CSV table of C-alpha atoms in Angstrom, one decimal:
chain,number,residue,atom,x,y,z
Q,160,MET,CA,-90.3,-21.1,111.4
Q,161,GLU,CA,-87.4,-23.3,111.6
Q,162,LEU,CA,-88.9,-25.6,108.9
Q,163,VAL,CA,-89.3,-22.6,106.5
Q,164,GLU,CA,-85.7,-21.5,107.0
Q,165,ILE,CA,-84.5,-25.0,106.3
Q,166,VAL,CA,-86.4,-25.2,103.0
Q,167,ILE,CA,-85.1,-21.8,101.9
Q,168,LEU,CA,-81.5,-22.9,102.7
Q,169,ALA,CA,-81.9,-26.1,100.8
Q,170,VAL,CA,-83.2,-24.2,97.7
Q,171,VAL,CA,-80.3,-21.8,97.9
Q,172,ILE,CA,-77.8,-24.7,98.1
Q,173,ALA,CA,-79.4,-26.5,95.2
Q,174,LEU,CA,-79.3,-23.4,93.0
Q,175,ALA,CA,-75.7,-22.8,93.9
Q,176,ALA,CA,-74.9,-26.4,92.9
Q,177,VAL,CA,-76.7,-26.1,89.6
Q,178,GLY,CA,-74.8,-22.9,88.9
Q,179,LEU,CA,-71.5,-24.5,89.7
Q,180,VAL,CA,-72.2,-27.4,87.4
Q,181,GLY,CA,-73.3,-25.1,84.6
Q,182,GLY,CA,-70.1,-23.0,84.9
Q,183,LEU,CA,-68.0,-26.1,84.6
Q,184,VAL,CA,-69.7,-27.3,81.4
Q,185,VAL,CA,-69.5,-23.9,79.8
Q,186,GLY,CA,-65.8,-23.6,80.7
Q,187,SER,CA,-65.0,-27.0,79.1
Q,188,ARG,CA,-66.9,-26.0,75.9
Q,189,LYS,CA,-65.0,-22.8,75.6
Q,190,LYS,CA,-61.6,-24.6,75.7
Q,191,LYS,CA,-62.7,-26.7,72.6
Q,192,LEU,CA,-63.6,-23.8,70.3
Q,193,PRO,CA,-61.1,-22.6,67.7
Q,194,PRO,CA,-59.3,-19.3,68.4
Q,195,PRO,CA,-61.0,-16.3,66.8
Q,196,PRO,CA,-59.4,-14.8,63.7
Q,197,PRO,CA,-56.9,-12.1,64.2
Q,198,SER,CA,-58.4,-8.7,64.1
Q,199,THR,CA,-57.4,-6.3,61.2
Q,200,PRO,CA,-55.0,-3.7,62.6
Q,201,THR,CA,-56.4,-0.2,62.5
Q,202,ILE,CA,-54.4,2.2,60.4
Q,203,THR,CA,-54.6,5.7,61.5
Q,204,PRO,CA,-54.3,8.1,58.6
Q,205,PRO,CA,-51.7,10.9,59.0
Q,206,ALA,CA,-53.1,14.0,60.4
Q,207,GLU,CA,-53.9,16.7,57.9
Q,208,PRO,CA,-51.9,19.8,58.1
Q,209,LYS,CA,-53.6,22.5,60.1
Q,210,VAL,CA,-53.7,26.1,59.0
Q,211,GLY,CA,-54.7,29.4,60.6
Q,212,GLU,CA,-55.3,29.4,64.3
Q,213,GLU,CA,-55.2,25.5,64.4
Q,214,ALA,CA,-51.6,25.4,63.0
Q,215,GLU,CA,-49.0,24.2,65.4
Q,216,THR,CA,-46.4,26.5,66.8
Q,217,PRO,CA,-43.2,26.0,64.8
Q,218,ARG,CA,-40.4,24.3,66.7
Q,219,ASP,CA,-37.1,26.1,67.1
Q,220,GLU,CA,-34.4,24.4,65.0
Q,221,ALA,CA,-31.2,25.4,63.3
Q,222,ARG,CA,-31.6,26.7,59.7
Q,223,ARG,CA,-29.0,27.9,57.2
Q,224,THR,CA,-29.3,31.2,55.4
Q,225,ILE,CA,-28.8,31.6,51.7
Q,226,ASP,CA,-25.4,33.0,52.3
Q,227,GLU,CA,-24.4,29.8,54.1
Q,228,VAL,CA,-25.7,27.5,51.3
Q,229,GLY,CA,-23.0,26.7,48.7
Q,230,LEU,CA,-24.1,27.4,45.1
Q,231,PRO,CA,-22.3,26.1,42.0
Q,232,ASP,CA,-19.9,28.6,40.4
Q,233,ALA,CA,-21.5,30.0,37.3
Q,234,THR,CA,-18.1,30.9,35.8
Q,235,ALA,CA,-16.7,27.4,36.2
Q,236,PRO,CA,-16.8,25.3,33.0
Q,237,ALA,CA,-19.4,22.6,32.9
Q,238,GLU,CA,-18.1,19.1,33.3
Q,239,GLU,CA,-17.8,17.6,29.8
Q,240,ALA,CA,-18.4,14.1,28.9
Q,241,PRO,CA,-15.2,12.1,28.3
Q,242,VAL,CA,-14.0,12.2,24.7
Q,243,VAL,CA,-12.8,8.9,23.2
Q,244,GLU,CA,-9.7,9.7,21.2
Q,245,THR,CA,-9.5,8.1,17.7
Q,246,PRO,CA,-6.1,7.5,16.3
Q,247,ALA,CA,-5.0,10.2,13.9
Q,248,PRO,CA,-4.5,9.2,10.3
Q,249,PRO,CA,-0.8,8.9,9.4
Q,250,ALA,CA,0.8,12.0,8.1
Q,251,LEU,CA,1.0,12.2,4.3
Q,252,GLU,CA,4.5,12.0,2.9
Q,253,VAL,CA,5.8,14.7,0.7
Q,254,PRO,CA,7.6,13.2,-2.3
Q,255,GLU,CA,10.8,14.6,-3.7
Q,256,PRO,CA,10.3,16.9,-6.7
Q,257,THR,CA,10.8,15.1,-10.0
Q,258,GLU,CA,12.8,17.9,-11.6
Q,259,GLY,CA,16.5,17.0,-11.7
Q,260,ARG,CA,15.8,13.7,-9.8
Q,261,LEU,CA,17.9,11.7,-12.2
Q,262,VAL,CA,20.8,14.1,-11.6
Q,263,ARG,CA,20.5,13.5,-7.9
Q,264,LEU,CA,20.6,9.8,-8.5
Q,265,ARG,CA,23.5,10.0,-10.9
Q,266,ALA,CA,26.2,8.8,-8.5
Q,267,ARG,CA,24.2,5.6,-7.8
Q,268,LEU,CA,23.7,5.0,-11.5
Q,269,ALA,CA,27.4,5.7,-12.3
Q,270,ARG,CA,28.6,3.1,-9.7
Q,271,SER,CA,26.7,0.3,-11.5
Q,272,GLN,CA,27.3,1.4,-15.1
Q,273,ASN,CA,31.0,2.2,-15.2
Q,274,SER,CA,31.8,-1.1,-16.9
Q,275,LEU,CA,30.3,0.2,-20.1
Q,276,GLY,CA,31.4,3.9,-20.2
Q,277,LYS,CA,34.8,3.4,-18.7
Q,278,GLY,CA,35.5,0.3,-20.7
Q,279,LEU,CA,34.8,2.1,-23.9
Q,280,LEU,CA,36.9,5.1,-23.0
Q,281,THR,CA,39.8,2.8,-22.1
Q,282,LEU,CA,39.7,1.0,-25.4
Q,283,LEU,CA,39.3,4.2,-27.4
Q,284,SER,CA,42.3,5.8,-25.7
Q,285,ARG,CA,44.7,3.1,-27.0
Q,286,ASP,CA,47.6,4.4,-29.1
Q,287,ASN,CA,46.7,1.9,-31.9
Q,288,LEU,CA,43.1,1.4,-32.7
Q,289,ASP,CA,43.5,-1.7,-34.8
Q,290,GLU,CA,40.8,-4.3,-35.8
Q,291,ASP,CA,41.2,-6.2,-32.5
Q,292,THR,CA,40.5,-3.1,-30.5
Q,293,TRP,CA,37.4,-2.3,-32.5
Q,294,GLU,CA,36.2,-5.9,-32.0
Q,295,GLU,CA,36.7,-5.5,-28.2
Q,296,ILE,CA,34.6,-2.3,-28.4
Q,297,GLU,CA,31.9,-4.2,-30.2
Q,298,ASP,CA,32.0,-7.0,-27.5
Q,299,THR,CA,31.8,-4.4,-24.8
Q,300,LEU,CA,28.7,-2.9,-26.3
Q,301,LEU,CA,27.1,-6.3,-26.9
Q,302,THR,CA,27.8,-7.4,-23.3
Q,303,ALA,CA,26.0,-4.2,-22.2
Q,304,ASP,CA,22.9,-5.3,-24.1
Q,305,VAL,CA,23.1,-2.5,-26.6
Q,306,GLY,CA,21.9,-4.9,-29.3
Q,307,VAL,CA,23.6,-6.0,-32.5
Q,308,ALA,CA,22.2,-3.3,-34.9
Q,309,PRO,CA,22.8,-0.3,-32.6
Q,310,THR,CA,26.3,-1.7,-31.8
Q,311,GLN,CA,27.3,-1.9,-35.4
Q,312,GLU,CA,26.0,1.6,-36.1
Q,313,LEU,CA,27.8,3.1,-33.1
Q,314,VAL,CA,31.1,1.4,-34.0
Q,315,GLU,CA,31.0,2.5,-37.6
Q,316,ARG,CA,30.3,6.1,-36.6
Q,317,LEU,CA,33.1,6.1,-34.0
Q,318,ARG,CA,35.6,4.6,-36.4
Q,319,GLU,CA,34.8,7.3,-39.0
Q,320,ARG,CA,35.0,10.2,-36.6
Q,321,VAL,CA,38.2,9.0,-35.0
Q,322,ARG,CA,39.8,8.6,-38.4
Q,323,VAL,CA,38.7,11.9,-39.8
Q,324,LEU,CA,39.1,14.0,-36.7
Q,325,GLY,CA,42.2,12.3,-35.4
Q,326,THR,CA,40.7,12.4,-31.9
Q,327,ARG,CA,43.1,11.2,-29.2
Q,328,THR,CA,42.9,13.2,-25.9
Q,329,SER,CA,40.7,11.8,-23.1
Q,330,GLU,CA,38.6,14.9,-23.1
Q,331,GLU,CA,38.0,14.7,-26.9
Q,332,LEU,CA,37.2,11.0,-26.7
Q,333,ARG,CA,34.8,11.5,-23.9
Q,334,ALA,CA,33.0,14.2,-25.8
Q,335,LEU,CA,32.8,12.1,-28.9
Q,336,LEU,CA,31.5,9.0,-27.1
Q,337,ARG,CA,29.0,11.1,-25.2
Q,338,GLU,CA,27.6,12.7,-28.4
Q,339,GLU,CA,27.3,9.3,-30.2
Q,340,LEU,CA,25.6,7.6,-27.2
Q,341,ILE,CA,23.0,10.4,-26.8
Q,342,THR,CA,22.3,10.1,-30.6
Q,343,LEU,CA,21.6,6.4,-30.2
Q,344,LEU,CA,19.2,7.2,-27.3
Q,345,GLY,CA,17.1,9.5,-29.4
Q,346,PRO,CA,17.3,12.9,-27.7
Q,347,ASP,CA,14.3,14.2,-29.7
Q,348,LEU,CA,11.9,11.5,-28.6
Q,349,ASP,CA,8.9,12.7,-26.5
Q,350,ARG,CA,9.5,11.2,-23.1
Q,351,GLU,CA,6.7,13.0,-21.2
Q,352,VAL,CA,4.2,10.7,-19.5
Q,353,ARG,CA,0.9,11.8,-20.9
Q,354,THR,CA,-1.6,12.4,-18.1
Q,355,GLU,CA,-3.6,15.4,-19.2
Q,356,GLY,CA,-6.9,13.7,-20.1
Q,357,GLY,CA,-9.9,15.5,-21.5
Q,358,ALA,CA,-11.9,18.4,-20.3
Q,359,GLU,CA,-14.2,16.3,-18.1
Q,360,THR,CA,-12.1,13.1,-17.8
Q,361,PRO,CA,-8.8,12.4,-16.1
Q,362,GLY,CA,-5.7,11.2,-17.8
Q,363,VAL,CA,-5.7,7.4,-17.8
Q,364,VAL,CA,-2.4,5.4,-17.6
Q,365,MET,CA,-2.4,1.6,-17.8
Q,366,VAL,CA,0.7,-0.2,-16.4
Q,367,VAL,CA,1.5,-3.6,-17.8
Q,368,GLY,CA,4.3,-6.1,-17.5
Q,369,VAL,CA,5.2,-9.6,-16.4
Q,370,ASN,CA,5.5,-10.8,-12.8
Q,371,GLY,CA,8.7,-9.8,-11.0
Q,372,THR,CA,9.4,-6.7,-12.9
Q,373,GLY,CA,8.3,-4.4,-10.1
Q,374,LYS,CA,5.1,-3.3,-11.8
Q,375,THR,CA,2.9,-2.7,-8.8
Q,376,THR,CA,5.8,-0.9,-7.0
Q,377,THR,CA,6.4,1.2,-10.1
Q,378,THR,CA,2.7,2.1,-10.2
Q,379,GLY,CA,2.9,3.3,-6.6
Q,380,LYS,CA,6.1,5.2,-7.2
Q,381,LEU,CA,4.6,6.8,-10.3
Q,382,ALA,CA,1.7,8.1,-8.1
Q,383,ARG,CA,4.4,9.8,-6.0
Q,384,VAL,CA,5.9,11.4,-9.1
Q,385,LEU,CA,2.5,12.8,-10.1
Q,386,VAL,CA,1.7,14.0,-6.6
Q,387,ALA,CA,5.1,15.7,-6.4
Q,388,ASP,CA,4.1,17.6,-9.6
Q,389,GLY,CA,0.8,18.7,-8.0
Q,390,ARG,CA,-1.5,16.2,-9.5
Q,391,SER,CA,-4.4,14.3,-7.8
Q,392,VAL,CA,-4.4,10.6,-8.4
Q,393,VAL,CA,-6.8,7.6,-8.2
Q,394,LEU,CA,-5.3,4.1,-8.3
Q,395,GLY,CA,-7.0,1.1,-9.8
Q,396,ALA,CA,-6.0,-2.3,-8.3
Q,397,ALA,CA,-6.8,-4.4,-11.4
Q,398,ASP,CA,-4.1,-7.0,-10.5
Q,399,THR,CA,-6.6,-9.4,-8.9
Q,400,PHE,CA,-4.6,-12.6,-9.5
Q,401,ARG,CA,-1.5,-11.9,-7.4
Q,402,ALA,CA,-2.1,-12.2,-3.6
Q,403,ALA,CA,-1.8,-8.9,-1.7
Q,404,ALA,CA,-1.3,-6.9,-4.9
Q,405,ALA,CA,-4.2,-4.6,-4.0
Q,406,ASP,CA,-3.0,-4.2,-0.4
Q,407,GLN,CA,0.4,-3.3,-1.7
Q,408,LEU,CA,-0.9,-0.7,-4.1
Q,409,GLN,CA,-3.3,0.7,-1.4
Q,410,THR,CA,-0.4,1.2,0.9
Q,411,TRP,CA,1.5,3.2,-1.7
Q,412,GLY,CA,-1.5,5.3,-2.3
Q,413,GLU,CA,-2.2,6.0,1.4
Q,414,ARG,CA,1.3,7.4,1.8
Q,415,VAL,CA,0.5,10.3,-0.5
Q,416,GLY,CA,-3.3,10.6,-0.2
Q,417,ALA,CA,-4.3,8.7,-3.4
Q,418,ARG,CA,-7.4,6.6,-3.1
Q,419,THR,CA,-7.3,3.0,-4.3
Q,420,VAL,CA,-10.3,1.4,-6.1
Q,421,ARG,CA,-10.2,-2.3,-5.6
Q,422,GLY,CA,-12.3,-5.5,-5.7
Q,423,PRO,CA,-12.3,-9.0,-4.4
Q,424,GLU,CA,-9.3,-11.2,-5.0
Q,425,GLY,CA,-9.8,-13.1,-8.2
Q,426,GLY,CA,-12.4,-10.6,-9.4
Q,427,ASP,CA,-12.8,-9.3,-12.9
Q,428,PRO,CA,-9.8,-7.0,-13.7
Q,429,ALA,CA,-11.7,-5.1,-16.5
Q,430,SER,CA,-14.6,-4.3,-14.1
Q,431,ILE,CA,-12.2,-2.8,-11.5
Q,432,ALA,CA,-10.4,-0.8,-14.1
Q,433,TYR,CA,-13.7,0.5,-15.4
Q,434,ASP,CA,-14.8,1.5,-11.8
Q,435,ALA,CA,-11.5,3.2,-11.2
Q,436,VAL,CA,-11.9,5.5,-14.2
Q,437,LYS,CA,-15.5,6.1,-13.2
Q,438,GLU,CA,-14.5,7.1,-9.7
Q,439,GLY,CA,-11.7,9.3,-11.1
Q,440,ILE,CA,-14.3,11.1,-13.2
Q,441,ALA,CA,-16.7,11.5,-10.2
Q,442,GLU,CA,-13.9,12.9,-8.0
Q,443,GLY,CA,-12.5,15.2,-10.6
Q,444,ALA,CA,-9.1,13.5,-10.3
Q,445,ASP,CA,-6.3,14.5,-12.6
Q,446,VAL,CA,-4.9,11.0,-13.3
Q,447,VAL,CA,-6.1,7.4,-12.9
Q,448,LEU,CA,-3.3,4.8,-12.7
Q,449,VAL,CA,-4.5,1.2,-13.5
Q,450,ASP,CA,-2.2,-1.6,-12.3
Q,451,THR,CA,-2.8,-4.8,-14.3
Q,452,ALA,CA,-1.9,-8.4,-13.5
Q,453,GLY,CA,1.6,-9.5,-14.3
Q,454,ARG,CA,0.5,-12.0,-16.9
Q,455,LEU,CA,2.9,-14.5,-18.3
Q,456,HIS,CA,3.4,-13.6,-21.9
Q,457,THR,CA,3.1,-17.3,-22.9
Q,458,LYS,CA,-0.5,-17.6,-21.8
Q,459,THR,CA,-2.6,-16.4,-24.7
Q,460,GLY,CA,-5.9,-16.3,-22.7
Q,461,LEU,CA,-4.5,-14.0,-20.0
Q,462,MET,CA,-3.0,-11.7,-22.7
Q,463,ASP,CA,-6.4,-11.5,-24.3
Q,464,GLU,CA,-7.9,-10.4,-21.0
Q,465,LEU,CA,-5.3,-7.6,-20.9
Q,466,GLY,CA,-6.7,-6.4,-24.2
Q,467,LYS,CA,-10.2,-6.6,-22.7
Q,468,VAL,CA,-9.1,-4.3,-19.8
Q,469,LYS,CA,-7.8,-1.8,-22.4
Q,470,ARG,CA,-11.1,-1.9,-24.3
Q,471,VAL,CA,-13.3,-1.5,-21.2
Q,472,VAL,CA,-11.2,1.5,-20.0
Q,473,GLU,CA,-11.6,3.2,-23.4
Q,474,LYS,CA,-15.4,3.2,-22.9
Q,475,HIS,CA,-14.8,6.3,-20.7
Q,476,GLY,CA,-12.5,7.9,-23.2
Q,477,PRO,CA,-9.1,7.4,-24.8
Q,478,LEU,CA,-6.3,5.7,-23.0
Q,479,ASP,CA,-3.6,8.3,-22.6
Q,480,GLU,CA,-0.6,6.1,-21.8
Q,481,VAL,CA,0.3,2.5,-21.7
Q,482,LEU,CA,3.6,1.9,-19.8
Q,483,LEU,CA,5.4,-1.4,-20.1
Q,484,VAL,CA,7.6,-2.2,-17.1
Q,485,LEU,CA,10.7,-4.2,-17.8
Q,486,ASP,CA,13.4,-5.5,-15.5
Q,487,ALA,CA,16.7,-4.1,-16.8
Q,488,THR,CA,18.6,-7.1,-15.4
Q,489,THR,CA,16.8,-9.5,-17.8
Q,490,GLY,CA,18.5,-8.1,-20.9
Q,491,GLN,CA,17.4,-9.7,-24.1
Q,492,ASN,CA,14.7,-11.7,-22.3
Q,493,GLY,CA,13.0,-8.4,-21.6
Q,494,LEU,CA,12.9,-7.7,-25.3
Q,495,VAL,CA,11.0,-10.9,-25.9
Q,496,GLN,CA,8.4,-9.8,-23.3
Q,497,ALA,CA,8.2,-6.4,-24.9
Q,498,ARG,CA,7.4,-7.8,-28.3
Q,499,VAL,CA,4.5,-9.9,-27.0
Q,500,PHE,CA,3.0,-7.0,-25.0
Q,501,ALA,CA,3.3,-4.7,-27.9
Q,502,GLU,CA,1.1,-7.1,-30.0
Q,503,VAL,CA,-1.7,-6.9,-27.4
Q,504,VAL,CA,-1.8,-3.2,-26.4
Q,505,ASP,CA,-0.3,-0.1,-28.0
Q,506,ILE,CA,2.6,0.5,-25.8
Q,507,THR,CA,3.5,4.2,-25.6
Q,508,GLY,CA,6.3,4.2,-23.1
Q,509,ILE,CA,8.8,2.0,-21.2
Q,510,VAL,CA,9.8,1.9,-17.6
Q,511,LEU,CA,13.1,0.2,-16.9
Q,512,THR,CA,13.5,-0.9,-13.3
Q,513,LYS,CA,16.5,-2.2,-11.3
Q,514,LEU,CA,19.0,-0.1,-13.1
Q,515,ASP,CA,20.8,0.3,-9.8
Q,516,GLY,CA,22.0,-3.4,-9.6
Q,517,THR,CA,23.8,-5.4,-12.2
Q,518,ALA,CA,21.9,-3.9,-15.0
Q,519,LYS,CA,23.6,-3.0,-18.3
Q,520,GLY,CA,22.7,0.5,-19.5
Q,521,GLY,CA,22.7,-0.6,-23.2
Q,522,ILE,CA,19.2,-2.1,-22.7
Q,523,VAL,CA,17.8,1.4,-22.9
Q,524,ILE,CA,19.0,1.7,-26.5
Q,525,ALA,CA,18.0,-1.9,-27.4
Q,526,VAL,CA,14.4,-1.7,-26.2
Q,527,GLN,CA,13.8,1.6,-27.8
Q,528,ARG,CA,15.0,0.3,-31.1
Q,529,GLU,CA,12.9,-2.9,-30.7
Q,530,LEU,CA,9.6,-1.2,-29.9
Q,531,GLY,CA,10.0,2.2,-31.5
Q,532,VAL,CA,8.8,3.8,-28.3
Q,533,PRO,CA,10.9,5.8,-25.8
Q,534,VAL,CA,12.0,4.9,-22.3
Q,535,LYS,CA,10.2,7.4,-20.1
Q,536,LEU,CA,11.0,6.4,-16.6
Q,537,ILE,CA,13.8,4.4,-14.9
Q,538,GLY,CA,14.0,2.9,-11.5
Q,539,LEU,CA,17.3,3.3,-9.7
Q,540,GLY,CA,16.7,1.8,-6.2
Q,541,GLU,CA,14.4,0.5,-3.6
Q,542,GLY,CA,13.5,3.9,-2.1
Q,543,PRO,CA,10.0,5.4,-2.7
Q,544,ASP,CA,11.4,8.3,-4.7
Q,545,ASP,CA,13.9,6.4,-6.8
Q,546,LEU,CA,11.8,6.5,-9.9
Q,547,ALA,CA,13.1,9.2,-12.2
Q,548,PRO,CA,12.1,10.7,-15.6
Q,549,PHE,CA,14.6,9.5,-18.2
Q,550,GLU,CA,17.0,12.2,-19.4
Q,551,PRO,CA,19.4,11.0,-22.1
Q,552,GLY,CA,22.2,13.5,-21.3
Q,553,ALA,CA,22.2,12.8,-17.5
Q,554,PHE,CA,22.0,9.1,-18.2
Q,555,VAL,CA,25.1,9.1,-20.6
Q,556,ASP,CA,27.0,11.3,-18.2
Q,557,ALA,CA,26.4,8.7,-15.5
Q,558,LEU,CA,27.6,6.0,-17.9
Q,559,ILE,CA,30.9,7.5,-18.9
Q,560,GLY,CA,31.7,9.6,-15.9
Q,561,ASP,CA,33.2,13.1,-15.8
C-alpha cells in the first residue's frame, strides 16, 4: 500500500513539473508576439425619435410666448443699401442778353477811344480852321488807323460842311462829326450773324484767323451770344494744330451746355469739321460753330487746307457765315492778314477783338473798306460776355463822348 501511494505521488509531482515548465514557455512566447491591432470603435447611431406611447415625457423648460418674441416693425422703412454719390455736373451759366450789350460796355470803350473822338472835337473847335488844323485832323485820323482813303473822304466832307453851315458850337460840331463817322461806318450794312441754316440742317459758321487774335476764345464767346438768344449750339474743334485748343473750346461749351466735337491732336481738321456738322444735324442743333486752326497767312499749304475745310463742310449744305477774327491792336498788319484770308475763303463778316486796350477805333472803318464786308462783332474785354454785336451809333457815341 505504501508503495502504491509513493508511485501516485511521484506521478502527480511529475505532472505538476511538466505543467509548470509548459506555462513558462507559453508565457515567454506571448511576450514576443506583436500587439494586436486596435479595435474599431463602435459608433452607436442616435436613437430614433419615438412617437405615440413610446414617446418620452417632455421635460419642463422655460418657453417664450409669441407676445414675448420681438418681431420687426412692418411700418419701419427697410434698410437701404448705401448710395454712392456722384459729383453733380457744374451748373450752367446764363449769358447776358445780347440786346444793348454794346451800350452797357460803352464806358469801357470810351475810356480807350477818347484820343480819336475828343482829339477831333478839340481841333474842330478852334477859332481858325486853317490848313495846319486840317492837316492835324488828317494826322489824328491816320493815327487812329482809319486809312488813307477814308481819312481824305472824311476831311473833305467836314471842310465842306463847316464852310457852308458855319458850324462852331461844341454841340453842333459833335453832331456833325457823329453823322459823318456813322456814314463812314456804313449804317446800312447787314451786320446780322447768319445762323438760320436750312429746314433740316443747322446754320454753319466757320471762324478763321491767325494765331494770337483770340479766335478760339471768340468762338466760345459767340456760343454764349447764341445761347443767350435761345439757340442750341454744337462746337467743332477743328483747330488740331495748337496744343489744348480743343480743351479750351470744350471748356467754353460746357459752361453753357454746348457739346464739342473733337478729334486727336494733329488730326485732320476737315474731318472734324465734317463730323461736327453731321452731329449738329443728328441732334437737331440750331447752329454749328467750327473753330479752325490759326494758320500763318504766309504758309500757302496751310491756307489751302483751310479751303479744304470749307469745301468739306459744304458737302452737308451751304456755309452760312465765315467770320474773320482780327486783333484791333495790330492796325494795318491786320489788313494784310484780312486780304490773304479773303483770297482763300469768302469772308462774310469781321470780328474785331481787343478794342478795350490800346486799340484805335478807326480800324473798323479801314477793314470794312478793305474787304467790303461789315464788322459784325467786337470784343471789348476779357470777360465771357464782353463780345458784343457791332452797332455803329453806339460805337461812335463811345468814340466822341456825350
